[in-house]
Amino acid sequence: MDKIILAIESSCDETACAIIKNNELLANVISSQIEIHQKYGGVMPEIASRLHLENILVVINEALHKANISLDDVSAFAVTRGPGLIGALHVGLQAIKTLSLIYNKPIIPVHHLAGHIYANEFVKPLNFPLLAVVVSGGNTELVYMKEHLSFEIIGETKDDAIGESFDKVARVLGLPYPGGVAIDKLAKLGKHTYSLPTPLKDGSLNVSYSGLKTAVINLVHKEKQNGREININDMAKSFQDTAINELLIRVKKATSIYNVKQVVLAGGVSANSYLRSEISRMYENSGIDVIIPPLWCTTDNAAMIAKVASYLYDRNVFSDLSLGADPSWKIEDYLKF
Ligand code: KG4
């Protein structure tokens, strides 16, 4: 019998529905709210929830249409249960519970970051043991996976997420949201002229971005007070180099400690062009394979949720209608709910 999974993702500002049949992606529909949140300089949670409510049935309907299947054909309904914005997560969860109740098919709860990691399977199969470098607006984690669906955090940020620091630095430089995109673009025009601090030197696999962000903010204010202009391109380049190099030092250290076959990038910041090129260069001729996710997988989508759900389906990891959203679900607790 065919395994047909309909998955929903609504953890932040994208309302998405995807359908996979066995391992073939039949539909991948995304409604992005980014233009609306851009006016506020960041995602407004209440507005995000309302827009998910407006869009959820539209994306489901469009996905069914594209996949040319009906809801009766679906084997299981998958949904992002966390982490993310609580109100936003609830919209996807309630939609999936309703479908599960009506069509009497199981629910598969999916971890958003596991989704970003498994998005790499749209490039090639994951090969274990591996190191996943999870870098997004809300998370910065080095995740060791010894096999499918096994996640161990071996390093993480002690304060801000890397994407959050890109967004905050962009804001102080007067650049639009999402800041990472703007900084990446301007950094290509700049030179690394500003010397910025990298505060955490404890020899661990952890990182810290709060001090770096504050250093940029203080420097920008100081230059203004002294009547000098910041060179935005140079600052973008200096900040980006510092932030990404800090991460890469930990990645390199992690792969020298853990014996991995693969390194995979995951999350919104994996769209960063400097990170993508440097990590590939770092492992050239090393025997360690690097997977760089396609750009469409670096933003939120439901195809990656369906991908994880497919593995969970094979292991009968299902939930009942009592399933709740968990806005701060840890990836290590993944199979405990
Ligand atoms: O958190 P995330 O995976 O998205 C959602 O879950 O919605 O990705 C968004 C983050 C933001 O902080 C954004 O600034 C960052 O990813 N980002 C980037 C780039 N593109 C997006 N950061 C650095 N360079 C980029 N090219």
Tab-separated table of C-alpha atoms and ligand atoms in Angstrom:
chain	number	residue	atom	x	y	z
A	1	MET	CA	0.000	0.000	0.000
A	2	ASP	CA	1.211	3.523	-0.728
A	3	LYS	CA	2.426	5.645	2.183
A	4	ILE	CA	0.916	9.087	1.644
A	5	ILE	CA	1.725	11.761	4.207
A	6	LEU	CA	0.190	15.232	4.346
A	7	ALA	CA	2.316	17.560	6.478
A	8	ILE	CA	1.743	21.052	7.831
A	9	GLU	CA	4.297	23.594	9.036
A	10	SER	CA	3.148	26.770	10.819
A	11	SER	CA	5.776	27.381	13.503
A	12	CYS	CA	6.711	30.938	12.531
A	13	ASP	CA	5.784	33.080	9.538
A	14	GLU	CA	5.259	30.521	6.773
A	15	THR	CA	2.034	28.563	6.387
A	16	ALA	CA	2.952	25.435	4.467
A	17	CYS	CA	1.519	22.105	3.366
A	18	ALA	CA	3.340	19.279	1.591
A	19	ILE	CA	2.346	15.834	0.435
A	20	ILE	CA	4.706	12.911	-0.125
A	21	LYS	CA	3.807	9.567	-1.594
A	22	ASN	CA	6.317	6.914	-0.529
A	23	ASN	CA	9.423	9.061	-1.020
A	24	GLU	CA	8.197	11.236	-3.846
A	25	LEU	CA	7.346	14.863	-3.095
A	26	LEU	CA	4.001	15.473	-4.812
A	27	ALA	CA	3.275	18.975	-3.533
A	28	ASN	CA	5.067	21.643	-1.540
A	29	VAL	CA	2.946	24.775	-1.036
A	30	ILE	CA	4.180	27.741	1.025
A	31	SER	CA	2.388	30.953	1.872
A	32	SER	CA	4.930	33.410	3.277
A	33	GLN	CA	3.929	36.285	5.552
A	34	ILE	CA	7.328	37.940	5.356
A	35	GLU	CA	6.220	41.117	3.569
A	36	ILE	CA	3.691	41.833	6.303
A	37	HIS	CA	6.141	41.292	9.184
A	38	GLN	CA	8.828	43.344	7.405
A	39	LYS	CA	6.820	46.503	8.193
A	40	TYR	CA	7.365	45.790	11.910
A	41	GLY	CA	11.048	44.837	11.608
A	42	GLY	CA	10.386	41.296	12.863
A	43	VAL	CA	7.735	38.602	13.234
A	44	MET	CA	4.679	39.789	15.199
A	45	PRO	CA	3.348	36.598	16.877
A	46	GLU	CA	-0.332	37.598	17.052
A	47	ILE	CA	-0.381	38.681	13.405
A	48	ALA	CA	1.397	35.447	12.435
A	49	SER	CA	-1.311	33.344	14.145
A	50	ARG	CA	-4.123	35.232	12.444
A	51	LEU	CA	-2.519	34.914	9.020
A	52	HIS	CA	-1.959	31.174	9.554
A	53	LEU	CA	-5.676	30.884	10.309
A	54	GLU	CA	-6.539	32.724	7.101
A	55	ASN	CA	-4.152	30.687	4.961
A	56	ILE	CA	-4.120	27.165	6.330
A	57	LEU	CA	-7.061	25.750	4.419
A	58	VAL	CA	-5.918	27.509	1.253
A	59	VAL	CA	-2.490	25.817	1.335
A	60	ILE	CA	-3.975	22.405	2.190
A	61	ASN	CA	-6.444	22.672	-0.672
A	62	GLU	CA	-3.750	23.782	-3.107
A	63	ALA	CA	-1.427	20.938	-2.058
A	64	LEU	CA	-4.181	18.337	-2.551
A	65	HIS	CA	-4.917	19.824	-5.950
A	66	LYS	CA	-1.235	19.776	-7.004
A	67	ALA	CA	-0.718	16.228	-5.740
A	68	ASN	CA	-3.962	15.168	-7.392
A	69	ILE	CA	-5.097	13.189	-4.363
A	70	SER	CA	-8.037	13.428	-1.983
A	71	LEU	CA	-7.942	13.458	1.816
A	72	ASP	CA	-9.306	9.885	1.806
A	73	ASP	CA	-6.018	8.738	0.222
A	74	VAL	CA	-3.819	10.096	3.060
A	75	SER	CA	-2.156	7.486	5.326
A	76	ALA	CA	-1.157	9.906	8.127
A	77	PHE	CA	-1.236	13.606	8.981
A	78	ALA	CA	2.035	15.189	10.163
A	79	VAL	CA	2.517	18.517	11.894
A	80	THR	CA	5.249	20.669	13.405
A	81	ARG	CA	4.640	20.460	17.149
A	82	GLY	CA	7.528	22.767	18.159
A	83	PRO	CA	9.691	24.671	18.702
A	84	GLY	CA	8.131	27.904	17.466
A	85	LEU	CA	5.532	30.523	18.305
A	86	ILE	CA	2.827	28.950	20.454
A	87	GLY	CA	-0.155	30.592	18.723
A	88	ALA	CA	1.271	29.835	15.296
A	89	LEU	CA	1.972	26.179	16.156
A	90	HIS	CA	-1.567	25.745	17.448
A	91	VAL	CA	-3.105	26.646	14.106
A	92	GLY	CA	-1.279	23.806	12.325
A	93	LEU	CA	-1.903	21.420	15.190
A	94	GLN	CA	-5.650	22.026	15.338
A	95	ALA	CA	-5.949	21.707	11.553
A	96	ILE	CA	-4.154	18.347	11.624
A	97	LYS	CA	-6.159	17.083	14.603
A	98	THR	CA	-9.386	17.985	12.800
A	99	LEU	CA	-8.276	16.074	9.684
A	100	SER	CA	-7.168	13.109	11.803
A	101	LEU	CA	-10.523	13.008	13.574
A	102	ILE	CA	-12.578	13.227	10.394
A	103	TYR	CA	-10.498	10.810	8.298
A	104	ASN	CA	-9.570	8.506	11.173
A	105	LYS	CA	-5.852	8.506	10.339
A	106	PRO	CA	-2.906	8.869	12.750
A	107	ILE	CA	-1.121	12.099	13.682
A	108	ILE	CA	2.675	12.324	13.428
A	109	PRO	CA	4.287	15.029	15.620
A	110	VAL	CA	7.439	16.483	14.045
A	111	HIS	CA	10.243	18.563	15.555
A	112	HIS	CA	10.881	21.680	13.463
A	113	LEU	CA	14.682	21.427	13.647
A	114	ALA	CA	14.639	17.727	12.833
A	115	GLY	CA	12.761	18.904	9.739
A	116	HIS	CA	15.561	21.315	8.810
A	117	ILE	CA	18.144	18.534	9.270
A	118	TYR	CA	16.162	16.024	7.211
A	119	ALA	CA	15.646	18.641	4.452
A	120	ASN	CA	19.155	17.580	3.407
A	121	GLU	CA	17.693	14.270	2.252
A	122	PHE	CA	16.266	16.169	-0.719
A	123	VAL	CA	19.930	16.379	-1.804
A	124	LYS	CA	21.163	12.927	-0.768
A	125	PRO	CA	20.597	10.363	2.000
A	126	LEU	CA	21.899	11.152	5.478
A	127	ASN	CA	24.919	9.028	6.346
A	128	PHE	CA	25.583	8.253	10.016
A	129	PRO	CA	27.197	9.154	12.323
A	130	LEU	CA	26.826	12.804	11.302
A	131	LEU	CA	27.121	16.298	12.673
A	132	ALA	CA	24.209	18.660	11.997
A	133	VAL	CA	24.982	22.365	12.247
A	134	VAL	CA	21.608	23.854	13.155
A	135	VAL	CA	21.662	27.616	12.711
A	136	SER	CA	18.483	29.662	12.701
A	137	GLY	CA	16.757	32.732	14.109
A	138	GLY	CA	15.941	30.896	17.336
A	139	ASN	CA	18.587	28.141	17.628
A	140	THR	CA	22.302	27.511	17.287
A	141	GLU	CA	23.156	23.896	17.992
A	142	LEU	CA	25.697	21.294	17.018
A	143	VAL	CA	23.737	18.051	16.922
A	144	TYR	CA	25.410	14.642	16.814
A	145	MET	CA	23.316	11.909	15.201
A	146	LYS	CA	24.558	8.362	15.518
A	147	GLU	CA	21.553	7.028	13.599
A	148	HIS	CA	18.157	8.076	12.272
A	149	LEU	CA	16.024	10.075	14.757
A	150	SER	CA	18.762	10.116	17.411
A	151	PHE	CA	19.798	13.631	18.416
A	152	GLU	CA	22.480	14.660	20.921
A	153	ILE	CA	23.304	18.339	21.415
A	154	ILE	CA	27.088	18.580	21.786
A	155	GLY	CA	27.364	22.372	21.560
A	156	GLU	CA	24.981	25.322	21.624
A	157	THR	CA	24.727	29.052	22.104
A	158	LYS	CA	24.932	30.312	25.652
A	159	ASP	CA	22.776	33.346	24.813
A	160	ASP	CA	21.538	34.701	21.443
A	161	ALA	CA	21.000	32.504	18.402
A	162	ILE	CA	23.257	33.314	15.458
A	163	GLY	CA	20.320	34.419	13.260
A	164	GLU	CA	19.033	36.640	16.040
A	165	SER	CA	22.424	38.398	16.169
A	166	PHE	CA	22.340	38.911	12.373
A	167	ASP	CA	18.849	40.405	12.729
A	168	LYS	CA	19.787	42.708	15.625
A	169	VAL	CA	23.010	43.921	14.010
A	170	ALA	CA	21.103	44.548	10.756
A	171	ARG	CA	18.546	46.604	12.622
A	172	VAL	CA	21.177	48.866	14.197
A	173	LEU	CA	22.727	49.314	10.740
A	174	GLY	CA	19.292	50.368	9.416
A	175	LEU	CA	18.870	47.261	7.225
A	176	PRO	CA	15.525	45.512	6.599
A	177	TYR	CA	14.271	42.269	8.220
A	178	PRO	CA	15.362	39.486	7.879
A	179	GLY	CA	18.751	40.942	8.662
A	180	GLY	CA	20.811	37.919	7.635
A	181	VAL	CA	19.828	38.293	3.998
A	182	ALA	CA	20.787	41.989	3.934
A	183	ILE	CA	24.103	41.466	5.784
A	184	ASP	CA	25.076	38.582	3.496
A	185	LYS	CA	24.469	40.799	0.455
A	186	LEU	CA	26.358	43.857	1.738
A	187	ALA	CA	29.247	41.788	3.127
A	188	LYS	CA	30.086	40.843	-0.462
A	189	LEU	CA	30.830	44.544	-1.113
A	190	GLY	CA	32.828	45.135	2.070
A	191	LYS	CA	36.180	44.422	3.693
A	192	HIS	CA	36.921	43.008	7.126
A	193	THR	CA	38.182	46.266	8.671
A	194	TYR	CA	36.497	46.334	12.096
A	195	SER	CA	37.989	44.267	14.863
A	196	LEU	CA	35.207	42.614	16.864
A	197	PRO	CA	35.424	40.527	20.044
A	198	THR	CA	34.649	36.818	20.330
A	199	PRO	CA	33.885	36.480	24.021
A	200	LEU	CA	33.548	32.756	24.679
A	201	LYS	CA	36.947	31.125	24.892
A	202	ASP	CA	36.245	28.214	27.239
A	203	GLY	CA	37.457	25.556	24.825
A	204	SER	CA	34.020	23.945	24.687
A	205	LEU	CA	31.822	23.398	21.649
A	206	ASN	CA	29.499	26.205	22.798
A	207	VAL	CA	29.203	29.646	21.221
A	208	SER	CA	28.036	33.056	22.420
A	209	TYR	CA	26.653	35.825	20.211
A	210	SER	CA	25.342	38.377	22.670
A	211	GLY	CA	28.743	40.038	23.297
A	212	LEU	CA	29.482	40.265	19.574
A	213	LYS	CA	26.118	41.868	18.878
A	214	THR	CA	26.599	44.373	21.750
A	215	ALA	CA	30.097	45.231	20.496
A	216	VAL	CA	28.695	46.151	17.062
A	217	ILE	CA	25.892	48.217	18.623
A	218	ASN	CA	28.350	50.083	20.884
A	219	LEU	CA	30.752	50.740	18.009
A	220	VAL	CA	27.959	52.096	15.792
A	221	HIS	CA	26.780	54.442	18.589
A	222	LYS	CA	30.333	55.582	19.400
A	223	GLU	CA	31.091	56.429	15.786
A	224	LYS	CA	27.817	58.370	15.548
A	225	GLN	CA	28.595	60.336	18.723
A	226	ASN	CA	32.004	61.230	17.295
A	227	GLY	CA	30.380	62.413	14.091
A	228	ARG	CA	31.876	59.578	12.018
A	229	GLU	CA	30.030	57.377	9.551
A	230	ILE	CA	30.127	53.606	9.858
A	231	ASN	CA	31.012	51.901	6.602
A	232	ILE	CA	28.019	49.567	6.472
A	233	ASN	CA	29.496	47.170	3.922
A	234	ASP	CA	32.705	46.812	5.935
A	235	MET	CA	30.764	46.331	9.163
A	236	ALA	CA	28.558	43.705	7.501
A	237	LYS	CA	31.656	41.847	6.310
A	238	SER	CA	33.490	42.165	9.659
A	239	PHE	CA	30.465	40.979	11.645
A	240	GLN	CA	29.631	38.124	9.278
A	241	ASP	CA	33.214	36.835	9.212
A	242	THR	CA	33.445	36.955	13.003
A	243	ALA	CA	30.075	35.304	13.631
A	244	ILE	CA	30.542	32.525	11.070
A	245	ASN	CA	34.203	31.871	11.919
A	246	GLU	CA	33.246	31.410	15.584
A	247	LEU	CA	30.821	28.730	14.508
A	248	LEU	CA	33.247	27.066	12.118
A	249	ILE	CA	35.924	26.771	14.811
A	250	ARG	CA	33.409	24.731	16.903
A	251	VAL	CA	32.346	22.656	13.915
A	252	LYS	CA	35.961	21.783	13.147
A	253	LYS	CA	36.607	20.930	16.779
A	254	ALA	CA	33.460	18.769	16.933
A	255	THR	CA	34.498	16.738	13.900
A	256	SER	CA	37.966	16.258	15.374
A	257	ILE	CA	36.396	14.788	18.549
A	258	TYR	CA	33.493	12.858	17.036
A	259	ASN	CA	34.092	10.450	14.251
A	260	VAL	CA	31.492	11.518	11.663
A	261	LYS	CA	30.944	10.609	8.041
A	262	GLN	CA	28.899	13.662	7.181
A	263	VAL	CA	28.386	17.306	8.157
A	264	VAL	CA	25.026	18.820	7.235
A	265	LEU	CA	23.825	22.417	7.476
A	266	ALA	CA	20.306	23.205	8.653
A	267	GLY	CA	18.111	26.246	9.380
A	268	GLY	CA	17.671	29.776	8.039
A	269	VAL	CA	21.298	30.875	8.502
A	270	SER	CA	22.449	27.956	6.332
A	271	ALA	CA	21.453	30.246	3.437
A	272	ASN	CA	24.524	32.358	4.283
A	273	SER	CA	26.864	32.360	1.307
A	274	TYR	CA	30.054	32.706	3.359
A	275	LEU	CA	29.059	29.806	5.642
A	276	ARG	CA	28.147	27.631	2.643
A	277	SER	CA	31.428	28.218	0.835
A	278	GLU	CA	33.679	28.033	3.913
A	279	ILE	CA	32.244	24.806	5.269
A	280	SER	CA	32.635	23.095	1.891
A	281	ARG	CA	36.205	24.371	1.642
A	282	MET	CA	37.011	23.259	5.195
A	283	TYR	CA	36.165	19.602	4.463
A	284	GLU	CA	37.586	19.377	0.934
A	285	ASN	CA	39.551	16.108	0.564
A	286	SER	CA	38.941	15.302	4.252
A	287	GLY	CA	36.901	12.148	3.774
A	288	ILE	CA	33.970	13.898	5.481
A	289	ASP	CA	31.041	14.550	3.185
A	290	VAL	CA	29.277	17.942	3.483
A	291	ILE	CA	25.634	18.474	2.513
A	292	ILE	CA	24.561	22.032	1.811
A	293	PRO	CA	20.770	22.225	1.684
A	294	PRO	CA	19.193	23.789	-1.384
A	295	LEU	CA	18.095	27.390	-0.697
A	296	TRP	CA	14.402	26.450	-0.740
A	297	CYS	CA	15.070	24.129	2.234
A	298	THR	CA	16.725	26.867	4.300
A	299	THR	CA	13.391	28.634	4.713
A	300	ASP	CA	10.459	26.984	6.435
A	301	ASN	CA	8.479	24.466	4.426
A	302	ALA	CA	6.366	21.386	5.047
A	303	ALA	CA	8.307	19.085	2.679
A	304	MET	CA	10.992	18.700	5.347
A	305	ILE	CA	8.302	17.934	7.950
A	306	ALA	CA	6.869	15.241	5.671
A	307	LYS	CA	10.382	13.811	5.230
A	308	VAL	CA	10.873	13.253	8.983
A	309	ALA	CA	7.276	12.034	9.307
A	310	SER	CA	7.978	9.329	6.764
A	311	TYR	CA	10.656	7.817	9.077
A	312	LEU	CA	8.367	8.177	12.105
A	313	TYR	CA	5.545	6.469	10.208
A	314	ASP	CA	7.781	3.464	9.552
A	315	ARG	CA	8.434	3.240	13.313
A	316	ASN	CA	4.773	3.730	14.258
A	317	VAL	CA	5.497	6.972	16.114
A	318	PHE	CA	1.986	8.378	16.279
A	319	SER	CA	0.137	10.640	18.645
A	320	ASP	CA	-3.503	10.923	19.621
A	321	LEU	CA	-5.813	13.938	19.748
A	322	SER	CA	-4.452	15.040	23.138
A	323	LEU	CA	-1.204	16.191	21.480
A	324	GLY	CA	-0.273	19.755	22.498
A	325	ALA	CA	2.147	22.253	20.967
A	326	ASP	CA	5.529	22.703	22.667
A	327	PRO	CA	7.082	26.090	21.806
A	328	SER	CA	10.439	25.157	23.353
A	329	TRP	CA	10.605	21.441	22.554
A	330	LYS	CA	14.227	20.251	22.845
A	331	ILE	CA	15.419	18.089	19.977
A	332	GLU	CA	16.962	15.643	22.470
A	333	ASP	CA	13.504	14.985	23.941
A	334	TYR	CA	12.180	14.346	20.496
A	335	LEU	CA	10.673	10.937	20.923
A	336	LYS	CA	9.291	11.744	24.379
A	337	PHE	CA	5.853	13.362	24.245
B	1	KG4	O1	14.889	30.883	12.105
B	1	KG4	P1	14.815	30.443	10.668
B	1	KG4	O2	15.223	29.057	10.295
B	1	KG4	O3	13.408	30.723	10.116
B	1	KG4	C1	12.285	30.294	10.631
B	1	KG4	O4	12.280	29.240	11.353
B	1	KG4	O5	11.333	30.995	10.275
B	1	KG4	O6	15.609	31.434	9.761
B	1	KG4	C2	15.497	32.816	9.873
B	1	KG4	C3	16.850	33.375	10.265
B	1	KG4	C4	16.814	34.871	10.441
B	1	KG4	O7	17.507	35.192	11.626
B	1	KG4	C5	17.542	35.385	9.207
B	1	KG4	O8	18.177	36.628	9.410
B	1	KG4	C6	18.524	34.274	8.962
B	1	KG4	O9	17.799	33.097	9.210
B	1	KG4	N1	19.023	34.274	7.581
B	1	KG4	C7	20.314	34.470	7.266
B	1	KG4	C8	20.393	34.436	5.851
B	1	KG4	N2	19.134	34.198	5.366
B	1	KG4	C9	18.319	34.097	6.450
B	1	KG4	N3	21.387	34.677	8.039
B	1	KG4	C10	22.581	34.863	7.429
B	1	KG4	N4	22.713	34.856	6.075
B	1	KG4	C11	21.672	34.633	5.249
B	1	KG4	N5	21.833	34.632	3.924
